[in-house]
Short mmCIF file of C-alpha atoms and ligand atoms in Angstrom, two decimals:
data_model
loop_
_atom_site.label_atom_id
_atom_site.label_comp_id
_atom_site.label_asym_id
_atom_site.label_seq_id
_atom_site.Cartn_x
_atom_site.Cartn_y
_atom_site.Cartn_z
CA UNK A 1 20.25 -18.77 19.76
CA UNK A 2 19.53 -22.14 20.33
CA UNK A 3 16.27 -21.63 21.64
CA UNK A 4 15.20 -19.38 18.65
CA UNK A 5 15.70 -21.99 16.06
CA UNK A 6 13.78 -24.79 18.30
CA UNK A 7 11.16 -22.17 17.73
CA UNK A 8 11.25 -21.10 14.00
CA UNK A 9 11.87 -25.07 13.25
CA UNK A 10 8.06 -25.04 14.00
CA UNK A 11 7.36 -23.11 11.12
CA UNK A 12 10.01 -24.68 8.54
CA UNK A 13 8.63 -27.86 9.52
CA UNK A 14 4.65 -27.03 9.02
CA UNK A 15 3.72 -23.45 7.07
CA UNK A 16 4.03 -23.61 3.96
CA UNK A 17 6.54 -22.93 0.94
CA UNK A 18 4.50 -19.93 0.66
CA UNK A 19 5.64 -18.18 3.73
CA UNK A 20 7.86 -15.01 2.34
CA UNK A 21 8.10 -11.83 5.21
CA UNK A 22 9.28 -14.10 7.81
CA UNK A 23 12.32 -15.56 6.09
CA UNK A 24 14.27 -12.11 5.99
CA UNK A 25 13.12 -12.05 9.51
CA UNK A 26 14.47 -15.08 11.84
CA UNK A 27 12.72 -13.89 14.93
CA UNK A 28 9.71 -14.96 16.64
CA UNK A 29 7.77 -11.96 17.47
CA UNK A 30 5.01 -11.31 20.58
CA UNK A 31 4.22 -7.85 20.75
CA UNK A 32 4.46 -4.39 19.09
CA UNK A 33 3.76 -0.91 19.79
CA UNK A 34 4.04 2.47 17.98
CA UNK A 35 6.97 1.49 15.59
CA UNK A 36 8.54 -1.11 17.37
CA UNK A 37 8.37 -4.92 17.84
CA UNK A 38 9.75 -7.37 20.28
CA UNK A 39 10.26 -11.13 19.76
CA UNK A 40 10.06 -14.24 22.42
CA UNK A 41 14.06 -13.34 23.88
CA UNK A 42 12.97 -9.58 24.88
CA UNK A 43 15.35 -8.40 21.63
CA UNK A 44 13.46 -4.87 20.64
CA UNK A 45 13.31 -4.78 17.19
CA UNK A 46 12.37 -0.85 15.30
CA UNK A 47 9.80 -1.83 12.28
CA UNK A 48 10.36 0.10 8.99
CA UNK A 49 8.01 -2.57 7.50
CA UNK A 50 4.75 -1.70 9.37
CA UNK A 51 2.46 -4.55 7.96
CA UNK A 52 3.51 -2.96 4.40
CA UNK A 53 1.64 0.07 5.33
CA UNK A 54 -1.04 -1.79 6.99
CA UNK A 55 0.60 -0.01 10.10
CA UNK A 56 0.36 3.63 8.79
CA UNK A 57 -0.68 4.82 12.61
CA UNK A 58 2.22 2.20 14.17
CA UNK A 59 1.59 -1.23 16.44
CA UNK A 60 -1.43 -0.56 19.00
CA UNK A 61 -2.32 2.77 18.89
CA UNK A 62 -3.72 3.34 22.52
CA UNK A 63 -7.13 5.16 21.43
CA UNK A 64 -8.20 2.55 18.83
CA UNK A 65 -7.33 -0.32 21.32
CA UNK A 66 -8.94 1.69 24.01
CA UNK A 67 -12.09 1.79 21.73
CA UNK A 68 -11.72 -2.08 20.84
CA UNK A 69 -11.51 -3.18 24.03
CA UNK A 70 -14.84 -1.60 25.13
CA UNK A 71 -16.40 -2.55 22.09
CA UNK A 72 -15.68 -6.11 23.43
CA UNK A 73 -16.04 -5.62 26.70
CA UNK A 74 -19.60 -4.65 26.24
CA UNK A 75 -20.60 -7.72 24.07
CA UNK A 76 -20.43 -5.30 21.04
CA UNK A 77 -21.19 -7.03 17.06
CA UNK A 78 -18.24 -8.94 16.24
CA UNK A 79 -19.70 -10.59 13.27
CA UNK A 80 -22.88 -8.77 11.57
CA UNK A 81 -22.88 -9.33 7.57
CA UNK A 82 -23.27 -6.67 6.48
CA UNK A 83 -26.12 -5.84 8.61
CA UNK A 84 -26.59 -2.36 9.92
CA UNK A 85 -24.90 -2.15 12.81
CA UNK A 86 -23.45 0.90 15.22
CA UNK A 87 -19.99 0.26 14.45
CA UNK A 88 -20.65 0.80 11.14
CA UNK A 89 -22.90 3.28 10.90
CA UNK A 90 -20.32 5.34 13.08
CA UNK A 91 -17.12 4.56 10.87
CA UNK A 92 -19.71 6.01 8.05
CA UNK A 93 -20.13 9.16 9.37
CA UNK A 94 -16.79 9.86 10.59
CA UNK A 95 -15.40 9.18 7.05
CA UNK A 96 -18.12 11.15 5.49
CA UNK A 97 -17.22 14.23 7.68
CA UNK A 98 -13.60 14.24 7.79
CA UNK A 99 -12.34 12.46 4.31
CA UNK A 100 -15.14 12.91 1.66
CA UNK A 101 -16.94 16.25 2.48
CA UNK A 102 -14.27 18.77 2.61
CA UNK A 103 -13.20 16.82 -0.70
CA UNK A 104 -16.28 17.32 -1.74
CA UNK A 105 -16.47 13.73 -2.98
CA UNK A 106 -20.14 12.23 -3.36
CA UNK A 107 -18.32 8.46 -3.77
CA UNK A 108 -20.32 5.65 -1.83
CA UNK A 109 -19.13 3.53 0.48
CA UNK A 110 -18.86 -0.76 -0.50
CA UNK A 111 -17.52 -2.61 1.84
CA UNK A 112 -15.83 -5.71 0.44
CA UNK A 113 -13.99 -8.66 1.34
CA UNK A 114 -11.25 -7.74 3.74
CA UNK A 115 -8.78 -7.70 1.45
CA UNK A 116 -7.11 -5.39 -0.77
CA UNK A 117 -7.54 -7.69 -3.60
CA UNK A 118 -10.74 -8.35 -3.28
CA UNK A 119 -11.51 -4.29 -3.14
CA UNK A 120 -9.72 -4.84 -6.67
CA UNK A 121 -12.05 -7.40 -7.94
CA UNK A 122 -14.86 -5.65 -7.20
CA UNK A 123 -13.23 -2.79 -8.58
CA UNK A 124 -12.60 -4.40 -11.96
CA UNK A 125 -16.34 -6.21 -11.79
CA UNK A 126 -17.82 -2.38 -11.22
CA UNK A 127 -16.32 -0.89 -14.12
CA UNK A 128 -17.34 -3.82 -16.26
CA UNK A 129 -20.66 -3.43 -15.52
CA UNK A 130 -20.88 -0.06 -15.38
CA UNK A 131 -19.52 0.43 -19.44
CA UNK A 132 -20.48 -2.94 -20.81
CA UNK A 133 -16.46 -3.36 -21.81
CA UNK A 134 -14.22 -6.13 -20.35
CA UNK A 135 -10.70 -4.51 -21.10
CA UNK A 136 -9.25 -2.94 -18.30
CA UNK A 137 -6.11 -0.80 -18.94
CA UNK A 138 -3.23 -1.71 -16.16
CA UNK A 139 0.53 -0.38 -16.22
CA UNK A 140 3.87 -1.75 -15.98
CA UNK A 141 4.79 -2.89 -12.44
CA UNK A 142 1.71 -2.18 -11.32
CA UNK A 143 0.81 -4.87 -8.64
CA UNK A 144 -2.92 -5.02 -7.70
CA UNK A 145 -2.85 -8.06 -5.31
CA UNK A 146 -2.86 -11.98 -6.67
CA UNK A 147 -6.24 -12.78 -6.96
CA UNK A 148 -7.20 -14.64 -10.70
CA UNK A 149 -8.97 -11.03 -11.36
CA UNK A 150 -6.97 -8.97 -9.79
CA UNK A 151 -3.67 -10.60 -10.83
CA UNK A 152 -4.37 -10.21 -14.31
CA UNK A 153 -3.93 -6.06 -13.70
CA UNK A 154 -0.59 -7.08 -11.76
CA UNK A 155 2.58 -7.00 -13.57
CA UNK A 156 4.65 -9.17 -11.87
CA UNK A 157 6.40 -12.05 -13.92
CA UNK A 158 6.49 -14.65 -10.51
CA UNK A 159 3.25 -13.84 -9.05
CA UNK A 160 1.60 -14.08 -12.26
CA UNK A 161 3.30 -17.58 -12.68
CA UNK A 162 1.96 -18.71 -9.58
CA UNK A 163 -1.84 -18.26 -12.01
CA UNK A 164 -1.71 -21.48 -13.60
CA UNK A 165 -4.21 -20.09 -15.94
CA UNK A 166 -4.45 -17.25 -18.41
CA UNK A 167 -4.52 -13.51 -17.27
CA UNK A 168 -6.90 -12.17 -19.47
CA UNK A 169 -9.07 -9.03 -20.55
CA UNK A 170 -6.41 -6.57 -19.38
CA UNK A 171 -4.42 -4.14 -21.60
CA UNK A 172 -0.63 -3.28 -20.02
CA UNK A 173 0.81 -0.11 -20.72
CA UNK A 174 3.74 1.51 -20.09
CA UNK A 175 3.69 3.77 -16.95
CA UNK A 176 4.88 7.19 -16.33
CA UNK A 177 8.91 7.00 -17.12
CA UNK A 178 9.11 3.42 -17.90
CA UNK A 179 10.69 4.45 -21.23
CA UNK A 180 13.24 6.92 -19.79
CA UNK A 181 12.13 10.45 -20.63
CA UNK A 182 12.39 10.24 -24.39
CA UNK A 183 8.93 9.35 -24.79
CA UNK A 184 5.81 10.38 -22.48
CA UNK A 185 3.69 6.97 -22.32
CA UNK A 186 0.56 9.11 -21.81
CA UNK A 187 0.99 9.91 -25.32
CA UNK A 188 1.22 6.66 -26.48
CA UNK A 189 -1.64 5.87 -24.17
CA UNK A 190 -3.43 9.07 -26.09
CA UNK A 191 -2.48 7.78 -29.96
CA UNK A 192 -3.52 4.05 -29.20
CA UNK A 193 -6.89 5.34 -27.76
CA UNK A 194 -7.54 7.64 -30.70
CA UNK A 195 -6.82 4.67 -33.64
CA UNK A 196 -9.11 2.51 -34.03
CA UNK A 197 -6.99 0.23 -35.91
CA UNK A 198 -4.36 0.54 -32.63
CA UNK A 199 -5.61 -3.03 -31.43
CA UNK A 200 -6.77 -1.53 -28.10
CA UNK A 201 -10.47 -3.12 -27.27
CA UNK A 202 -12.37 0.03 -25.51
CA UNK A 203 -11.52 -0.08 -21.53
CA UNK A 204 -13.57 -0.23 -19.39
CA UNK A 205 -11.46 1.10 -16.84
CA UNK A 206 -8.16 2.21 -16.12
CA UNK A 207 -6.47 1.63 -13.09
CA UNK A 208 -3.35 2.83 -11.64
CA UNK A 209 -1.40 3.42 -8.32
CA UNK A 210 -0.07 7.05 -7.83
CA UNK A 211 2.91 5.36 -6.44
CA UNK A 212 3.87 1.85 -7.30
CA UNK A 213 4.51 0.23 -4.08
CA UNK A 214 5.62 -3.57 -4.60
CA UNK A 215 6.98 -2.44 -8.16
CA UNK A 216 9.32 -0.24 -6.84
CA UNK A 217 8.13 2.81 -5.96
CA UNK A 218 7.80 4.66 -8.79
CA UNK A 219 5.63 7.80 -8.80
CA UNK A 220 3.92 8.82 -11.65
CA UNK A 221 3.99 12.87 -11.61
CA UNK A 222 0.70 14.45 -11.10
CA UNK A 223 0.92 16.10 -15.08
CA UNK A 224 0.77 12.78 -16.17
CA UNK A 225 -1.58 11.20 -13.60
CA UNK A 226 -4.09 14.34 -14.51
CA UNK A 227 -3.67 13.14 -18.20
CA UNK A 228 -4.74 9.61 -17.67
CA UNK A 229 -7.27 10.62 -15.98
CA UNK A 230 -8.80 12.86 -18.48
CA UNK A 231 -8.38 9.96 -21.59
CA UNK A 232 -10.22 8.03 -19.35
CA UNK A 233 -12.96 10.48 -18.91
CA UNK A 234 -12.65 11.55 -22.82
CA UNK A 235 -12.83 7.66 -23.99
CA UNK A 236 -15.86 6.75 -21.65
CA UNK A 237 -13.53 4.31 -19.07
CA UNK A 238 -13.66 4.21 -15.47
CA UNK A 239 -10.50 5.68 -13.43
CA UNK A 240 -9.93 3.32 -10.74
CA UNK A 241 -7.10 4.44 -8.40
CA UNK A 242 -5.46 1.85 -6.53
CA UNK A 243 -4.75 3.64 -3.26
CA UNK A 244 -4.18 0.64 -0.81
CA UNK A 245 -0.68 1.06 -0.37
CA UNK A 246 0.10 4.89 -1.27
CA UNK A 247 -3.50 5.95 0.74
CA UNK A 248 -3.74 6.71 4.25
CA UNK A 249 -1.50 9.24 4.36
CA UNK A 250 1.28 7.27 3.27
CA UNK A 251 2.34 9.53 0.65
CA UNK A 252 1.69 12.85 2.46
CA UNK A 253 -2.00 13.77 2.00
CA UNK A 254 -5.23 10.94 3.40
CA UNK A 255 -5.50 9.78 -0.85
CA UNK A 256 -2.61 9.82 -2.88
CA UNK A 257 -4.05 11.43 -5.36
CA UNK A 258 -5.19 14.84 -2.96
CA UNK A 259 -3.88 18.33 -4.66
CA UNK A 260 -3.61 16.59 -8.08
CA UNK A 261 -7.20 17.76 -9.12
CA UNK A 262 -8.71 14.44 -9.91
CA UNK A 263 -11.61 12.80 -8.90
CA UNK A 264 -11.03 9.26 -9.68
CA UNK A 265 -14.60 7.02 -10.48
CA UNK A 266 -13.36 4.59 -8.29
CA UNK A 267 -11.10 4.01 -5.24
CA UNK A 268 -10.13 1.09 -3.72
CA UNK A 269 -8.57 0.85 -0.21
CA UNK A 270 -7.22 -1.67 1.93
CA UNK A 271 -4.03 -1.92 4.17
CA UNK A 272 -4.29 0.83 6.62
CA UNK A 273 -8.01 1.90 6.56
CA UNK A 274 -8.62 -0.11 9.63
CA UNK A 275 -5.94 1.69 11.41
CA UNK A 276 -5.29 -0.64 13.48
CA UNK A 277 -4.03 -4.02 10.99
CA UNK A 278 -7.26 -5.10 11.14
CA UNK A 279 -8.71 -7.26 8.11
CA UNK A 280 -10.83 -4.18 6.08
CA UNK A 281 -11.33 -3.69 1.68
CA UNK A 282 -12.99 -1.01 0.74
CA UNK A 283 -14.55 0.64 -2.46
CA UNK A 284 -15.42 4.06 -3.36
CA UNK A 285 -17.74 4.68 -5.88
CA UNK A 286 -19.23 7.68 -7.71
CA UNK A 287 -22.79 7.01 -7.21
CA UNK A 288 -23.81 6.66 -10.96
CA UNK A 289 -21.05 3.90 -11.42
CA UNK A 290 -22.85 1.93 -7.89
CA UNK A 291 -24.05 -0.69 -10.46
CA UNK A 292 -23.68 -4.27 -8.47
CA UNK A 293 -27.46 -5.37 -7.24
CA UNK A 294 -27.43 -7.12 -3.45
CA UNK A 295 -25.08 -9.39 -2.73
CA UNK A 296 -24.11 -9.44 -6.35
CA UNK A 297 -20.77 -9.01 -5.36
CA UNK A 298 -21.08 -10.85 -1.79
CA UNK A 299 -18.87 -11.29 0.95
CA UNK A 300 -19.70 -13.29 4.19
CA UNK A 301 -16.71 -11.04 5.57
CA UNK A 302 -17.96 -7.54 4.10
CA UNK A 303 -17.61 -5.10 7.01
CA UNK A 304 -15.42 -6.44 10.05
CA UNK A 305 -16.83 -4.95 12.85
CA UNK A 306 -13.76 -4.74 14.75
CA UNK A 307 -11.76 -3.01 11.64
CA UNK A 308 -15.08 -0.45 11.91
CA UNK A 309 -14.45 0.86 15.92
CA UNK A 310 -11.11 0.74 15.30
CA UNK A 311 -11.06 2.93 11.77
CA UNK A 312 -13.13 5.52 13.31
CA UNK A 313 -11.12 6.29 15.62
CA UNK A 314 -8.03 6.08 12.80
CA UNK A 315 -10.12 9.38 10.89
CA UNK A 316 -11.29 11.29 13.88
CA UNK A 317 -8.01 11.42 15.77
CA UNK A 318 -5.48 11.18 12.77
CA UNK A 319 -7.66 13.18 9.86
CA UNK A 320 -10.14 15.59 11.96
CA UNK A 321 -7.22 18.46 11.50
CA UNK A 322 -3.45 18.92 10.20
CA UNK A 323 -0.90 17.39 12.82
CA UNK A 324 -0.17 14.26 11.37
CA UNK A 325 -0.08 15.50 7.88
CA UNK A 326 2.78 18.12 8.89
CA UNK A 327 4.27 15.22 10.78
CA UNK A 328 4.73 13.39 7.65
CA UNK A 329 6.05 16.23 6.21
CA UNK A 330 8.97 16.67 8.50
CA UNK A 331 9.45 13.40 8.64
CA UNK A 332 9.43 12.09 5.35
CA UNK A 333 12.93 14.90 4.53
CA UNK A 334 14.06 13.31 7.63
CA UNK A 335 13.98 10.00 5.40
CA UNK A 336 15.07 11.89 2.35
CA UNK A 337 18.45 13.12 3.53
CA UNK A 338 19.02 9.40 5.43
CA UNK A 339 18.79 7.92 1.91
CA UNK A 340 20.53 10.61 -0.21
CA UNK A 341 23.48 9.85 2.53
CA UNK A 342 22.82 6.03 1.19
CA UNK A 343 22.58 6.80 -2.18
CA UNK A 344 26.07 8.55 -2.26
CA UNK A 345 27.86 5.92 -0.86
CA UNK A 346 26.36 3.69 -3.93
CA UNK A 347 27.52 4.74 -7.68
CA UNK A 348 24.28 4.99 -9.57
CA UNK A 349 21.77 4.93 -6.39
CA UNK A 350 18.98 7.21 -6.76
CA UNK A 351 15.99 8.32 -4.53
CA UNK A 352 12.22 7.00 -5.35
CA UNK A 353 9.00 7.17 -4.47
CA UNK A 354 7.01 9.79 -2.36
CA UNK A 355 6.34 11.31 0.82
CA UNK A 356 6.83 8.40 4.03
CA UNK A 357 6.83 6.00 0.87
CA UNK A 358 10.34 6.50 0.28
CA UNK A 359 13.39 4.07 -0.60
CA UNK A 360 16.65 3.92 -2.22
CA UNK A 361 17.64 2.29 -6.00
CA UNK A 362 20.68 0.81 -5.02
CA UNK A 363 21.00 -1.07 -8.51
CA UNK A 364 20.82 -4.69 -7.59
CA UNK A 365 18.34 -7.14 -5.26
CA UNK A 366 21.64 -8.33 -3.57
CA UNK A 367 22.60 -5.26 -2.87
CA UNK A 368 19.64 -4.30 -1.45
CA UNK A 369 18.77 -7.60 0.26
CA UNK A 370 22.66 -7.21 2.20
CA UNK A 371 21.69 -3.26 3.49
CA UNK A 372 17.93 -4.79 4.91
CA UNK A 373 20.23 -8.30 6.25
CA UNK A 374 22.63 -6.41 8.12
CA UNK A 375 20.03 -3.81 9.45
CA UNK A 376 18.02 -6.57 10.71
CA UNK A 377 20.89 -7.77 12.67
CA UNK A 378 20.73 -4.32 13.98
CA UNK A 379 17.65 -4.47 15.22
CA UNK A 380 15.55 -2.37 11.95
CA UNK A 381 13.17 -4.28 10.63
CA UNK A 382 13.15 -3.00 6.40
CA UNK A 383 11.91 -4.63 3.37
CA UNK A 384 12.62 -4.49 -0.57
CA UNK A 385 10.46 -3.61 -3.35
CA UNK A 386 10.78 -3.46 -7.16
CA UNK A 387 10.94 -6.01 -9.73
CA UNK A 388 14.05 -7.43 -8.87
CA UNK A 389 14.46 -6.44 -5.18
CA UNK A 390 16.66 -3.71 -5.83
CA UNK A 391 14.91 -1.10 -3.89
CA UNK A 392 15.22 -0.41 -0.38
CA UNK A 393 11.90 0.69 0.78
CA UNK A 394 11.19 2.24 3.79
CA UNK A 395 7.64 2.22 4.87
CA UNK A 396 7.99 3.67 8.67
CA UNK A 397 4.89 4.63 10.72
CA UNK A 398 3.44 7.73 9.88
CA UNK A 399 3.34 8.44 13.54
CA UNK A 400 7.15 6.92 14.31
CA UNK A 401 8.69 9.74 17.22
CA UNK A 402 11.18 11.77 15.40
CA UNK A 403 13.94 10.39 17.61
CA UNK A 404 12.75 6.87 17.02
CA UNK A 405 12.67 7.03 13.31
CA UNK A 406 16.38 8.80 12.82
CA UNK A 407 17.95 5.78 14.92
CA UNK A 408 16.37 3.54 12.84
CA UNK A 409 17.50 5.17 9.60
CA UNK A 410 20.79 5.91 11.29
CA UNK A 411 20.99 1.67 11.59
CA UNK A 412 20.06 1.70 7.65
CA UNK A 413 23.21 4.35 7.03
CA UNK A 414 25.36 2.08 8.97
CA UNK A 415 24.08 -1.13 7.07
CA UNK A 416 24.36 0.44 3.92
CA UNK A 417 28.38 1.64 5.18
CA UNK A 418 29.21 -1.77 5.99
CA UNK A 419 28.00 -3.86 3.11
CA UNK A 420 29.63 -1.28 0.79
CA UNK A 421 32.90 -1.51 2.53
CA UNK A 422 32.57 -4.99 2.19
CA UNK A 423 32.11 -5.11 -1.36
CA UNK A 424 35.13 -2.67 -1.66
CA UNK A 425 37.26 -4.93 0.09
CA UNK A 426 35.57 -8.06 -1.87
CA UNK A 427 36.91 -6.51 -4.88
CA UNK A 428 40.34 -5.55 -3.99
C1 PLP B 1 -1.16 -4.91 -1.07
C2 PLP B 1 -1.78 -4.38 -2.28
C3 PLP B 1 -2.88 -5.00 -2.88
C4 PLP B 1 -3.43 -6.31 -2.42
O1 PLP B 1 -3.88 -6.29 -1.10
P1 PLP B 1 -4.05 -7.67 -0.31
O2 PLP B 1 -4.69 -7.27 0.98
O3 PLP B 1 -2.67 -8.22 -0.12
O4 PLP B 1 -4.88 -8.55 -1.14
C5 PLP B 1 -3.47 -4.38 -3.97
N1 PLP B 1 -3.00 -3.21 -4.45
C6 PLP B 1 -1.95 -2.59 -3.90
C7 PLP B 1 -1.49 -1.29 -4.45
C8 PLP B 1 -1.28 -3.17 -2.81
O5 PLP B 1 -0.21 -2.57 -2.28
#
């Protein structure tokens, strides 16, 4: 014990305020593989976190570091601009076989800044320029990374204090069941579009997550998601989905939005697309909206080479046919019945969010911060989402073992035991 707080004092003494994961966490970690981390003592730790879905295909998948390690081994680009390089050119084709063709998608492919905000900005900046407008419709809790740009579509109260500026030139609006089901927000959407007196500047875009990941994991249903997209279409705006968190396969299908018979204008992607937690934003684009001239929106980091070998192999061994997706499947009711076993031991608890994106309402951040505490201690590693921390969110590996992942959410039924009996016994 002793020794592990001579090590974290390091960081209390020198990173910065801003640090956030690694509080929850008091461990100092040096290696991971599939869905599993160990820190400096040896302690094993099973990680329902997974980089926030940056980890969709777990910690060192052996084919991608196979791949990596010859690409280094054999003086392979590291560092290219966006020059053409093999790498690239290879991660190209395997994406345009396996993801967009048998989607029949024409999008192209812009490699941004590797992050997911900046795949956001450039987003925003496309859809500008492509319609002339500057208002960009954005929902309640949506969160669309922190970036001046890209902040300004987020809904978050604190990281939209952290601006110091004005958030401007976006429209919020509430998403699907924000107001209970009494009222249908696409509707309202629908009337303030149609009335020109409605004080709604023309969009330029509207953009969306299918599934709200930081804001709680809501899912919008796919009657309503078709909807938006079709005002969009019907009131000349672009439909950007933001699929960095809810894409690759995290909610059940490679885009979010597969089987829901849209074809957004825009995509951006982030997170997992490297496969491998590798630094990688990137843009689809309908080819008529491909409006930015060279280097207009530039990037000395567009295109990591690294994130490239290591993504192609993500598509050709996890998207070329249907085994993971049917993993998912099976797995993501194995996470359904773990939390409807939470949620009964919580009065009011309910179930959100989607396929392997899947958590538990358990009412209040506390709460909720108590069940992840006392998993920790447990050896799970599991976060919280939602505007005030009250969801338990389990973001898992896609490719966790079946046996793996029902420990780990047996450690989450066990937290979840405890800190309610605590409470009981609190209140007695
Ligand atoms: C994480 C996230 C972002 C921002 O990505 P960063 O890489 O943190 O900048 C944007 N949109 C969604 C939906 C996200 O989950």
């Amino acid at each position: 014990m002793s020794t592990k707080s001579s090590t974290t004092s390091t960081f209390i003494r020198r990173e910065s305020e801003a640090r956030s994961y690694c509080r929850g966490f008091d461990a100092v970690f040096s290696s991971a593989q599939g869905a599993e981390m160990t820190d400096t003592s040896g302690r094993t730790y099973i990680d329902f976190l997974a980089g926030c879905s940056s980890l969709n295909y777990g910690h060192n998948d052996p084919d991608m570091k196979a791949a990596l390690i010859d690409h280094i081994s054999a003086d392979g680009i590291t560092h290219g601009l966006d020059m053409y390089t093999d790498a690239k050119g290879a991660f190209i084709g395997a994406f345009e076989t396996h993801i967009l063709k048998p989607r029949q998608m024409d999008h192209k492919l812009m490699f941004v800044g590797p992050t997911g905000a900046n795949a956001v900005e450039a987003a925003m900046k496309l859809a500008r320029k492509a319609t002339g407008r500057t208002n960009v419709i954005a929902f309640t809790n949506g969160f669309h990374g922190v970036t001046q740009g890209a902040l300004a579509a987020t809904g978050n109260g604190y990281h939209r204090g952290g601006a110091g500026t004005s958030l401007n030139n976006v429209t919020r609006m509430p998403y699907d069941g924000y107001m209970g089901d009494a009222l249908d927000t696409a509707d309202l959407l629908e009337t303030m579009l149609n009335d020109a007196s409605s004080g709604m500047d023309a969009p330029a875009a509207i953009l969306l997550e299918t599934v709200q990941g930081e804001g709680g994991l809501n899912d919008a249903s796919p009657e309503w998601i078709a909807r938006i997209a079709s005002l969009a279409a019907d009131h000349g705006a672009l439909l950007i989905v933001d699929d960095i968190q809810a894409g690759c396969g995290r909610t059940g299908t490679f885009f979010s939005f597969d089987e829901m018979g849209i074809n957004p204008d825009i995509v951006t992607m982030a997170k997992s697309v490297s496969g491998f937690g590798l630094p990688m934003g990137l843009v689809l684009v309908k080819p008529e909206h491909d409006v930015m001239g060279p280097a207009e929106h530039n990037g000395t980091f567009r295109g990591n080479t690294h994130a490239f070998v290591t993504a192609r192999v993500a598509i050709e061994k996890f998207w070329s046919d249907d085994a993971l997706q049917n993993d998912i499947s099976r797995r993501a009711d194995l996470i359904a019945d773990a939390l409807e076993t939470i949620a009964e031991l919580i009065p009011g608890a309910y179930l959100k969010g989607r396929g392997m994106m899947r958590g538990v309402d358990v009412g209040s951040g506390e709460l909720a911060g108590e069940i992840c505490a006392h998993s920790f201690q447990n050896g799970l590693i599991v976060e919280t989402s939602g505007p005030n921390d009250e969801v338990v969110k389990i973001l898992a590996p896609l490719t966790t073992p079946d046996a793996l992942l029902k420990k780990g959410l047996n450690i989450l039924i066990d937290a979840a035991q405890s800190v309610t009996v605590n409470t009981k016994i609190a209140a007695e």
